[in-house]
XYZ file of C-alpha atoms in Angstrom:
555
model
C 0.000 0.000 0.000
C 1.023 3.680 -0.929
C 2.639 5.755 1.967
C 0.235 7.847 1.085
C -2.530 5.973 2.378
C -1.242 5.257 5.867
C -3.546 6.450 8.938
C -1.495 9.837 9.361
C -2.220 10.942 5.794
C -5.355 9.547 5.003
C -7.160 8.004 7.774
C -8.890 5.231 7.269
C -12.159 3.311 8.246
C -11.352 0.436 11.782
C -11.261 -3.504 10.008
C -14.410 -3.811 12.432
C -16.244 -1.374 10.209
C -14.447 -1.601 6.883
C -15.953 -5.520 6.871
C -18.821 -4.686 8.017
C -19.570 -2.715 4.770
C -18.154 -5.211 2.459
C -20.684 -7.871 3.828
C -23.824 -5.881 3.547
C -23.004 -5.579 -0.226
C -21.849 -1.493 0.328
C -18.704 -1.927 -0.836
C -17.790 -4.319 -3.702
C -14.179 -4.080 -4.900
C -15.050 -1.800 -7.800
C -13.023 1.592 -8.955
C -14.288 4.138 -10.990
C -12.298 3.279 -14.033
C -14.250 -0.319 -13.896
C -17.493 2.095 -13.671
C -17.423 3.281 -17.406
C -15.472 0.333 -18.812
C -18.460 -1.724 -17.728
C -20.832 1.013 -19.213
C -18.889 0.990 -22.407
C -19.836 -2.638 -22.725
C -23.256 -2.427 -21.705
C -24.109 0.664 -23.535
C -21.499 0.831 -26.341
C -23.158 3.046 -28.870
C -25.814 5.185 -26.513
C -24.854 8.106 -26.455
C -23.082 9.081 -23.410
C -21.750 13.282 -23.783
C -23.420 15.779 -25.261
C -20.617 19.077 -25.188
C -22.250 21.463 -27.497
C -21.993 19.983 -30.918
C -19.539 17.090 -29.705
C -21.375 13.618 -29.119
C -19.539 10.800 -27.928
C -21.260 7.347 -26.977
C -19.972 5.077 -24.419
C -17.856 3.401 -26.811
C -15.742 6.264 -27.931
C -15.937 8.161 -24.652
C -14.306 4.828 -23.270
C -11.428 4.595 -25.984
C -10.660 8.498 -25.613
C -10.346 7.527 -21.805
C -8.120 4.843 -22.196
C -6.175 7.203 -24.835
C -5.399 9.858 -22.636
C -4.675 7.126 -19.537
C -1.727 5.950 -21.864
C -0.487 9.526 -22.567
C -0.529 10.498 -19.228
C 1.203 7.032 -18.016
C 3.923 7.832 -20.880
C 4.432 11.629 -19.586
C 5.564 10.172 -16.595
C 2.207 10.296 -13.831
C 2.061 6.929 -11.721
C -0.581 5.703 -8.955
C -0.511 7.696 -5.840
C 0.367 10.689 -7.598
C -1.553 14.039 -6.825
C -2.645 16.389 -9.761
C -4.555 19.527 -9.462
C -7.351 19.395 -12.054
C -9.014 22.773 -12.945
C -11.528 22.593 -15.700
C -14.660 24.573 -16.809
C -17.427 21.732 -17.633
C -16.336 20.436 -20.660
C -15.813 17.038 -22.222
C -12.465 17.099 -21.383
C -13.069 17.464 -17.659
C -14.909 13.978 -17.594
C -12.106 12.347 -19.935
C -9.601 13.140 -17.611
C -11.345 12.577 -14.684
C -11.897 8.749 -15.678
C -8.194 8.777 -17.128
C -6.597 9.742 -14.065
C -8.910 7.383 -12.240
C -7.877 4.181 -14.328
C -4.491 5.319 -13.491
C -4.545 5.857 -9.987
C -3.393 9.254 -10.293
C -5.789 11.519 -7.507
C -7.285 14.615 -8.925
C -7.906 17.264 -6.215
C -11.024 18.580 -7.992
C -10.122 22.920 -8.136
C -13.212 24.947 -8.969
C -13.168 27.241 -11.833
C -13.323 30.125 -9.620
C -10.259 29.718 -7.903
C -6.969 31.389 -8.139
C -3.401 31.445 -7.717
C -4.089 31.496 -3.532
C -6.300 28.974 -3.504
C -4.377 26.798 -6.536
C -0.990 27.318 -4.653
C -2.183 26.209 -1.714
C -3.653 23.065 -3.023
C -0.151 22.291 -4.787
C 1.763 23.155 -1.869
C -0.006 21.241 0.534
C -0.344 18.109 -1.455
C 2.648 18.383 -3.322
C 1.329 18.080 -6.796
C 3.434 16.904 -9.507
C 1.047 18.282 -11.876
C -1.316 20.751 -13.105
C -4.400 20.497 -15.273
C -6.288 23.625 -16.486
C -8.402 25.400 -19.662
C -6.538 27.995 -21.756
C -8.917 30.289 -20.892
C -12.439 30.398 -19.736
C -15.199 33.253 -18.579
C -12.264 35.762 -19.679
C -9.495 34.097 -17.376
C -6.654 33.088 -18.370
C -5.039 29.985 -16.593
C -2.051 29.754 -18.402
C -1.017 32.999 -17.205
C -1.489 31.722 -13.633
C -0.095 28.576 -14.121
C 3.376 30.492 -15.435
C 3.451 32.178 -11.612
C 2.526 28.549 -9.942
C 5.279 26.593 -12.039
C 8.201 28.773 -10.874
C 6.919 28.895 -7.069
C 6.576 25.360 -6.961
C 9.433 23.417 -8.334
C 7.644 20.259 -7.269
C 5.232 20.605 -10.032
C 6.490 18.959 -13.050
C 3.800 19.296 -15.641
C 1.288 22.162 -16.369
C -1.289 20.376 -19.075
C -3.609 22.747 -20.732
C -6.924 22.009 -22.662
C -6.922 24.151 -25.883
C -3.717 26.811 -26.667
C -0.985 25.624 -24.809
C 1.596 27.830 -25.238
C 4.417 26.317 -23.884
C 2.920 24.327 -21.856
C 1.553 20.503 -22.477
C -1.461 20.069 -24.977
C -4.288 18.190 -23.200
C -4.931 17.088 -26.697
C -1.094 15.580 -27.567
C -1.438 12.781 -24.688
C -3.871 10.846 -26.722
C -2.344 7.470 -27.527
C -3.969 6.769 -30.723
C -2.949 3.142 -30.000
C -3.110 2.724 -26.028
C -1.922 -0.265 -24.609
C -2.980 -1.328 -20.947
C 0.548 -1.195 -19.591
C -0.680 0.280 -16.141
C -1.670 -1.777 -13.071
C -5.431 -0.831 -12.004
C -5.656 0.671 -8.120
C -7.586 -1.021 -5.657
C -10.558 -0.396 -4.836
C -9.652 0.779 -0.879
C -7.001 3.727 -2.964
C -8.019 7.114 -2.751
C -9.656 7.587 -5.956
C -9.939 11.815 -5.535
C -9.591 14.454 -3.143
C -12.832 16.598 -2.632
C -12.583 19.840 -0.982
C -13.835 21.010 2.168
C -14.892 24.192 2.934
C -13.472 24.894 6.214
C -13.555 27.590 8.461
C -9.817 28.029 9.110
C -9.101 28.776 5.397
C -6.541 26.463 5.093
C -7.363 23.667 2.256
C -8.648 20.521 3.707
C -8.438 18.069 1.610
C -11.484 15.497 1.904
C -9.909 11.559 0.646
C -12.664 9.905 -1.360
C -11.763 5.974 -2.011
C -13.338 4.053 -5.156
C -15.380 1.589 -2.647
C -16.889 4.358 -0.240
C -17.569 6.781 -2.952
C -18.792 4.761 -5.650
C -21.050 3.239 -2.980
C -22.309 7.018 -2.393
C -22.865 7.173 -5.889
C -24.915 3.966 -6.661
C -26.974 4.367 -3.659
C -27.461 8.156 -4.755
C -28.615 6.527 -8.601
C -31.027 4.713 -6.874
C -33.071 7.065 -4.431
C -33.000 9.823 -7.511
C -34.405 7.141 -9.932
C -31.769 7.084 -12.582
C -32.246 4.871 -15.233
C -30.795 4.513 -18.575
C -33.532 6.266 -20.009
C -32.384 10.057 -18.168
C -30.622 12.736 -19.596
C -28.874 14.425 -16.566
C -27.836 18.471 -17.401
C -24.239 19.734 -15.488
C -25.313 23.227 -14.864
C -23.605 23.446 -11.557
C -19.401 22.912 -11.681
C -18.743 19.486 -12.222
C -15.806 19.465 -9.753
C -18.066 19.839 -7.171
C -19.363 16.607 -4.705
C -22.997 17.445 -5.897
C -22.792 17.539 -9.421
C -20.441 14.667 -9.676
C -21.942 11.922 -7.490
C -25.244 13.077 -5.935
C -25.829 11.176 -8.376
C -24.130 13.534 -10.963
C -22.810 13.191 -14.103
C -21.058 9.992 -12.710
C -24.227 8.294 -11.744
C -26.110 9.153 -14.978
C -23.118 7.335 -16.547
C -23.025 4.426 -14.658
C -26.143 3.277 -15.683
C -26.029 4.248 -19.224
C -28.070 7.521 -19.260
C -26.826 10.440 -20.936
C -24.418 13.742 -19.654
C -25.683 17.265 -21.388
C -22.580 19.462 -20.215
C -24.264 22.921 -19.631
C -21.938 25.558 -20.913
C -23.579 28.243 -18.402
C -25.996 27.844 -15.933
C -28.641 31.597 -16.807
C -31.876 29.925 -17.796
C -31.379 31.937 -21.265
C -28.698 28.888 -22.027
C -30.161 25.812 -19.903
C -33.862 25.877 -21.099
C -32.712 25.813 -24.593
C -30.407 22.667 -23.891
C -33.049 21.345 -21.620
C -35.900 21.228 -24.567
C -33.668 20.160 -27.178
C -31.789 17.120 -25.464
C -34.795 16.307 -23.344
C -33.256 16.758 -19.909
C -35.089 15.301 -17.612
C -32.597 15.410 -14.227
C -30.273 18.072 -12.828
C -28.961 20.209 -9.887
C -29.151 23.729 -8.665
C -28.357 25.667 -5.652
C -31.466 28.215 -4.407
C -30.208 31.205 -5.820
C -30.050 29.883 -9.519
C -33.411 28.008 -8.930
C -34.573 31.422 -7.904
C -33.355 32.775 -11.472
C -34.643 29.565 -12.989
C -38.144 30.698 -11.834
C -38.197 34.046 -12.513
C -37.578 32.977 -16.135
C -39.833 30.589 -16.301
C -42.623 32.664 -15.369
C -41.691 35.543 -17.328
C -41.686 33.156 -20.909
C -45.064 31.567 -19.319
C -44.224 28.174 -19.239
C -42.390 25.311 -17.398
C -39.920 22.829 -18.338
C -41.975 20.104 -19.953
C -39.072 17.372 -20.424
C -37.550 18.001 -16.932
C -39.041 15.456 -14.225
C -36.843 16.061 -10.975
C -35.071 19.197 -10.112
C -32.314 18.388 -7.213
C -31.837 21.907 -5.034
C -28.879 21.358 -2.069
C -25.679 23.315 -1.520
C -27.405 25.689 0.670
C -30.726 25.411 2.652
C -34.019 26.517 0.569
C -36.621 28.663 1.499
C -39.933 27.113 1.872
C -41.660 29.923 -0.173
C -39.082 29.199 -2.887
C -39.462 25.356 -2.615
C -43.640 25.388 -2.796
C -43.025 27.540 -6.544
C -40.716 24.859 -8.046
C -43.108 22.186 -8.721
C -46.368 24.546 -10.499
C -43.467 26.966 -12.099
C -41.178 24.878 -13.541
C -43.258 21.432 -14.290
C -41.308 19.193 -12.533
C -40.438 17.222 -8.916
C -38.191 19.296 -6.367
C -35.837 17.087 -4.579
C -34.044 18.806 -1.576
C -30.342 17.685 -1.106
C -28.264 17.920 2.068
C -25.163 16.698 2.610
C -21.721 17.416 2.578
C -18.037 16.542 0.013
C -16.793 14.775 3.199
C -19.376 11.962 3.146
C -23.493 12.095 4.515
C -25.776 13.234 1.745
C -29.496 13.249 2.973
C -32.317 13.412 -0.016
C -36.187 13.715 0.242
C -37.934 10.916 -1.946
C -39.278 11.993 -5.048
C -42.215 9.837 -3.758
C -42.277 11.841 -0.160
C -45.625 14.057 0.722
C -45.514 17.408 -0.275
C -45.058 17.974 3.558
C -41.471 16.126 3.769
C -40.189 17.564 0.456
C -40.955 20.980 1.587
C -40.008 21.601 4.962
C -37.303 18.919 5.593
C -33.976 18.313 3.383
C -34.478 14.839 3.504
C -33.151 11.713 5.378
C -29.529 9.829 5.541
C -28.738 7.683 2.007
C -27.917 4.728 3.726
C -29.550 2.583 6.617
C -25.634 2.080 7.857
C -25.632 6.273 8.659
C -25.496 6.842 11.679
C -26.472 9.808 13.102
C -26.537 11.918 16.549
C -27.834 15.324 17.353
C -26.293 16.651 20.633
C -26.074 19.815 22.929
C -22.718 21.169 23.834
C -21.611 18.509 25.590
C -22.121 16.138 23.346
C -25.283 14.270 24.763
C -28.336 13.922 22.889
C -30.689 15.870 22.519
C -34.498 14.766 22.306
C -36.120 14.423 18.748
C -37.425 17.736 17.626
C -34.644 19.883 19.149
C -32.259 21.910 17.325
C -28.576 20.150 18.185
C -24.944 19.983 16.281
C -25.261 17.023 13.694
C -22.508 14.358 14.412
C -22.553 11.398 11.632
C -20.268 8.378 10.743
C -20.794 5.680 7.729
C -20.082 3.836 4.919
C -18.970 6.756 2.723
C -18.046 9.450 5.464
C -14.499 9.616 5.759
C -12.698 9.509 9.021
C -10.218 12.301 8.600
C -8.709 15.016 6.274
C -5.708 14.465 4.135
C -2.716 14.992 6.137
C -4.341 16.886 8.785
C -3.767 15.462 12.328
C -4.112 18.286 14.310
C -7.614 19.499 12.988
C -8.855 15.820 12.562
C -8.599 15.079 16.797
C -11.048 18.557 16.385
C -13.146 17.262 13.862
C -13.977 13.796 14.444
C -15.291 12.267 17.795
C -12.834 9.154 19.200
C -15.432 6.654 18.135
C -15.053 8.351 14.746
C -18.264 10.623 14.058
C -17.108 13.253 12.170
C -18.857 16.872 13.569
C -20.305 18.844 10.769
C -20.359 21.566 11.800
C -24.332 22.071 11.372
C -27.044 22.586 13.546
C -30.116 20.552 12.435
C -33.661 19.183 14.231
C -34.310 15.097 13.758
C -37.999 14.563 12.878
C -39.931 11.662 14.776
C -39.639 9.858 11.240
C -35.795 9.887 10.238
C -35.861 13.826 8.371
C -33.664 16.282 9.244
C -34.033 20.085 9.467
C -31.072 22.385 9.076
C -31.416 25.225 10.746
C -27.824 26.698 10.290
C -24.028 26.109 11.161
C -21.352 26.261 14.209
C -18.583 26.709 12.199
C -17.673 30.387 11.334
C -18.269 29.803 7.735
C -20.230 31.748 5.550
C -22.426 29.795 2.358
C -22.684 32.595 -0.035
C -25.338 30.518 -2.587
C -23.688 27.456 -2.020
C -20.361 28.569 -1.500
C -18.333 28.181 1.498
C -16.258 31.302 2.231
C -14.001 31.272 5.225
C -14.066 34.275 7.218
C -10.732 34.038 8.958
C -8.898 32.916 5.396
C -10.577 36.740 4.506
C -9.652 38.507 7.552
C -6.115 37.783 7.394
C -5.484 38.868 3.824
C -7.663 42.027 4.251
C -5.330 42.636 7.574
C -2.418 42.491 5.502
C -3.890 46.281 3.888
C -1.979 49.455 6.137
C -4.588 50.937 6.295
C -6.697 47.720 8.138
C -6.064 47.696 11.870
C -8.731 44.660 12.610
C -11.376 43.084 10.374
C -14.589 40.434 11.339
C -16.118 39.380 8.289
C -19.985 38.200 9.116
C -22.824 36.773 6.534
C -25.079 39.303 6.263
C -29.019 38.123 5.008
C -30.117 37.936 1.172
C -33.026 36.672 -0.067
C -31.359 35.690 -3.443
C -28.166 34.339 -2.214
C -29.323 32.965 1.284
C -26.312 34.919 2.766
C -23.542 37.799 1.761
C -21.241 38.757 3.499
C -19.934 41.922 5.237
C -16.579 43.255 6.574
C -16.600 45.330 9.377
C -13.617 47.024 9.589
C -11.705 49.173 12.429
C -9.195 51.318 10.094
C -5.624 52.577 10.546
C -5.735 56.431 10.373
C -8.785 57.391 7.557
C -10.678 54.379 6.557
C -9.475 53.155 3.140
C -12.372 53.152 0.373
C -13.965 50.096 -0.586
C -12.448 49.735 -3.757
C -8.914 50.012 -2.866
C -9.143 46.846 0.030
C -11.258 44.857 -3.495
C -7.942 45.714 -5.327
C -5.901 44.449 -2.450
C -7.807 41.033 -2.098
C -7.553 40.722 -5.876
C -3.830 41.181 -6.027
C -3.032 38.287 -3.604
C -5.222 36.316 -5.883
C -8.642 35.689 -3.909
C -11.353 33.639 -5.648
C -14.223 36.576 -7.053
C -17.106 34.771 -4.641
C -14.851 35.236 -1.686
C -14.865 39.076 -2.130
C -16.626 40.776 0.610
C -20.215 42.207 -0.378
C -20.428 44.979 1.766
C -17.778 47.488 3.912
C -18.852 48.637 7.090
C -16.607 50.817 9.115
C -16.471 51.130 12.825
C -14.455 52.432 15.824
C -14.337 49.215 17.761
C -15.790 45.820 17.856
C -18.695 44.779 20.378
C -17.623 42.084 22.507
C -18.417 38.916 24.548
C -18.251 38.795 28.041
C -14.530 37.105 27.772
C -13.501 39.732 25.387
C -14.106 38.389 22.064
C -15.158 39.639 18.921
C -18.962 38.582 19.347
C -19.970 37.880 15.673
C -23.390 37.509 16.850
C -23.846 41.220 17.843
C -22.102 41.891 14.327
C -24.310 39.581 12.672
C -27.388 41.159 14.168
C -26.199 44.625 13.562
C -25.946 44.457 9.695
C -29.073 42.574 9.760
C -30.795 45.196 11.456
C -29.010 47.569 8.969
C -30.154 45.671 6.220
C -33.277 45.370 6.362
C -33.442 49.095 7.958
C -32.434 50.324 4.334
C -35.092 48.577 2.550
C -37.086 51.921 3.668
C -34.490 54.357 4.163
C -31.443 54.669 1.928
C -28.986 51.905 2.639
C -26.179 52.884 4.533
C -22.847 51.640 4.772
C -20.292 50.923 1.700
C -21.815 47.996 -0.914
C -18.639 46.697 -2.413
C -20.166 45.003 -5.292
C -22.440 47.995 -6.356
């Protein structure tokens, strides 16, 4: 076994538990490179992709995987290998993904939104020997970035680029026109991937998803959505993301022979065209773009008439928005809950209108295990709002090479601590009603507020900074820096500039500026973020009447 896979890097499940799964039929041995071969021989000439005016069926899409597999293996990537993969959703995205799978290379799945902090990091911290990106994409260029990451990090050998590569590696010039299957396949107990987690400290966690737990989250996920070979899932949301990808995703779809529209953009203007000429009749949003979704819909007067169940997670959703989806849009609303590190609770496309309103659902598998407790960890009684502790056959049992935060994170009989606060109906449900962690979910994003703080203290002209969510009935949440300043107080788009220039993802920019003489405080003489939280609320919705006051970064 890799060194990479011993219990300090990537902790793993006790024997006790790991055979425990493999007898009740969870896991079975299989890797995700098995998952489209046996597709491709079940399905060989359905049609698999749809990329714009690019259609592959399972037969090709399998030989272009294998293709790029052998390129890769010739360039010089083994098994146990990290690579940081950062691509728009795009064909090539899922041919690589599968590649570096059959390989046993692990892609650490970047989001098109980040940048040279957030890439650097995740190439640092895993020491990546390569990097995968798009030339450029939403008027970004990557190489450009990846010309700064190469020279700060002389452990990454390769920078591989899908479309103009400049001098870097083609994407396109590792196909093996004739690929022979010279590599050994990983087991099934490798990490397959690394997911990421978005913590509260800042600093990347890396989340270790293995083929057996994972793909065991991903069948089980295929059959509570009602996948069948007959659905035509639509990627709207960023493939790289846990939801997309496996909830049941553009994986699932694939593993049992449906079809993968790749959505280009995710504004209604784009998707309902895709979605009435390929027939869609699955995919995923988070609540602000079902929000959009909506307000399209009823603007062009009708619904989605192909589309049969709408999945809505990331981020919680609004009753009022969930009771539209189903008599706007034309189809089922499925709330998702869950999280890249393992538990993913769904309601039942079959629930009462009661359940799939006001709950986001129930635990996957009958081997979760859950626990809602008070501060001291004891349970609290069904019905009562308590932090949400779970452990199971696809939640890890630690970050990648993370000691320190993993004794924080995870109980000592292994339940890892979400982080959220949640109620546990009478019947197996659970309510979230928000989060511990100081971590703000701007429309399904998870910004950090201390990662923000300390680059915003690194301005002169900052002398402290506590960055709060702030309420938005679009977004679910904003945020808002209140800041004590150094002398005058610096405008609002001179600290944007600053945060830019060290290279901070766009949806981690703070919404909103509010300056201050001095922070309100707790009764041990710390920042209390609650009276912060309730001040810009109170400001907020003050302004709705009056003019708004304060400095709105984002116009």
């Amino acid at each position: 076994m890799s060194t990479f896979d011993d219990l300090q890097d990537c902790p793993s499940w006790p024997e006790a538990f790991a055979q425990r799964y493999r007898q009740a039929g969870y896991w079975r041995e299989e890797t995700f490179g098995d998952l489209l071969r046996v597709a491709a021989q079940a399905f060989a000439e359905r049609e698999a992709l749809t990329d714009g005016e690019q259609r592959l069926s399972y037969r090709q899409l399998d030989l272009r995987v294998d293709q790029l597999a052998a390129g890769l293996y010739r360039l010089g990537l083994r098994a146990g290998d990290n690579v940081v993969l950062q691509l728009p959703n795009r064909s090539a995205f899922v041919e690589t993904c599968f590649a570096l799978y059959r390989l046993g290379v692990r892609p650490i799945f970047a989001l098109p939104a980040h940048r040279h902090l957030e890439i650097g990091r995740f190439c640092e911290f895993a020491q990546a020997r390569a990097y995968l990106c798009t030339d450029c994409d939403a008027g970004f260029d990557y190489r450009a970035m990846a010309r700064d990451l190469k020279a700060g990090h002389p452990h990454l050998e390769w920078v591989i680029v899908a479309g103009e590569a400049e001098e870097f590696t083609a994407l396109d010039g590792l196909y093996d026109p004739a690929p022979s299957p010279a590599f050994p396949a990983p087991s099934a107990d490798a990490v397959a991937c690394f997911q990421l987690s978005g913590g509260s400290t800042g600093i990347p966690k890396l989340i270790p998803r293995r083929h057996n737990e994972y793909l065991y989250n991903l069948r089980a996920s295929v059959e509570r959505c009602g996948l069948s070979s007959a659905s035509v899932y639509l990627a709207v949301l960023p493939m790289a993301h846990n939801f997309p990808m496996c909830c049941p995703g553009f994986m699932g779809t694939l593993s049992v022979g449906g079809r993968v529209v790749l959505g280009h953009s995710p504004s209604p203007e784009v998707c309902f065209e895709l979605i009435e000429r390929e027939a869609v009749t699955h995919t995923a949003l988070v609540p602000p773009l079902a929000l959009v979704w909506m307000e399209a819909a009823q603007a062009r007067g009708r619904g989605l008439s192909s589309l049969q169940l709408l999945q809505v997670g990331g981020a919680k959703l609004s009753f009022e928005a969930a009771r539209r989806i189903e008599p706007v849009l034309g189809c089922r609303l499925q709330q998702v809950f869950g999280m890249a590190e393992g538990l993913i609770c769904y309601t039942d496309p079959q629930d009462p209108p009661q359940r799939v309103l006001h709950t986001q659902g129930r635990p996957l598998s009958p081997a979760d295990e859950i626990r809602v407790v008070d501060e001291q960890d004891q349970p609290v009684p069904v019905g009562q709002v308590g932090q949400l502790l779970t452990r199971g056959p696809y939640t890890i049992r630690g970050y990648y090479r993370y000691p320190e935060h993993n004794a924080q994170a995870f109980t000592a009989d292994g339940f890892y601590r979400t982080g959220d606060r949640v109620q546990l109906t009478a019947d197996g449900y659970l309510m979230v009603e928000g989060r511990d962690k100081d971590l703000i979910n701007r429309g399904g994003e998870k910004i950090a507020a201390e990662e923000v703080e300390n680059l915003l203290l690194s301005h002169p002209a900052v002398a402290d900074i506590a960055l709060v969510a702030m309420p938005d009935a679009f977004l679910g949440e904003r945020t808002c820096a209140f800041v004590i300043a150094r002398g005058q107080a610096p405008r609002a788009v001179e600290l944007l500039r600053h945060l830019r220039a060290q290279g901070l993802a766009a949806f981690k920019l703070p919404d909103r500026f509010e300056f201050i003489p001095a922070f309100p405080q707790t009764g041990v003489g710390k920042v209390s973020r609650k009276h912060l939280r309730e001040a810009i609320q109170a400001l907020y919705f003050g302004a709705e009447a009056q003019a708004r006051v304060g400095t709105d970064a984002r116009g």
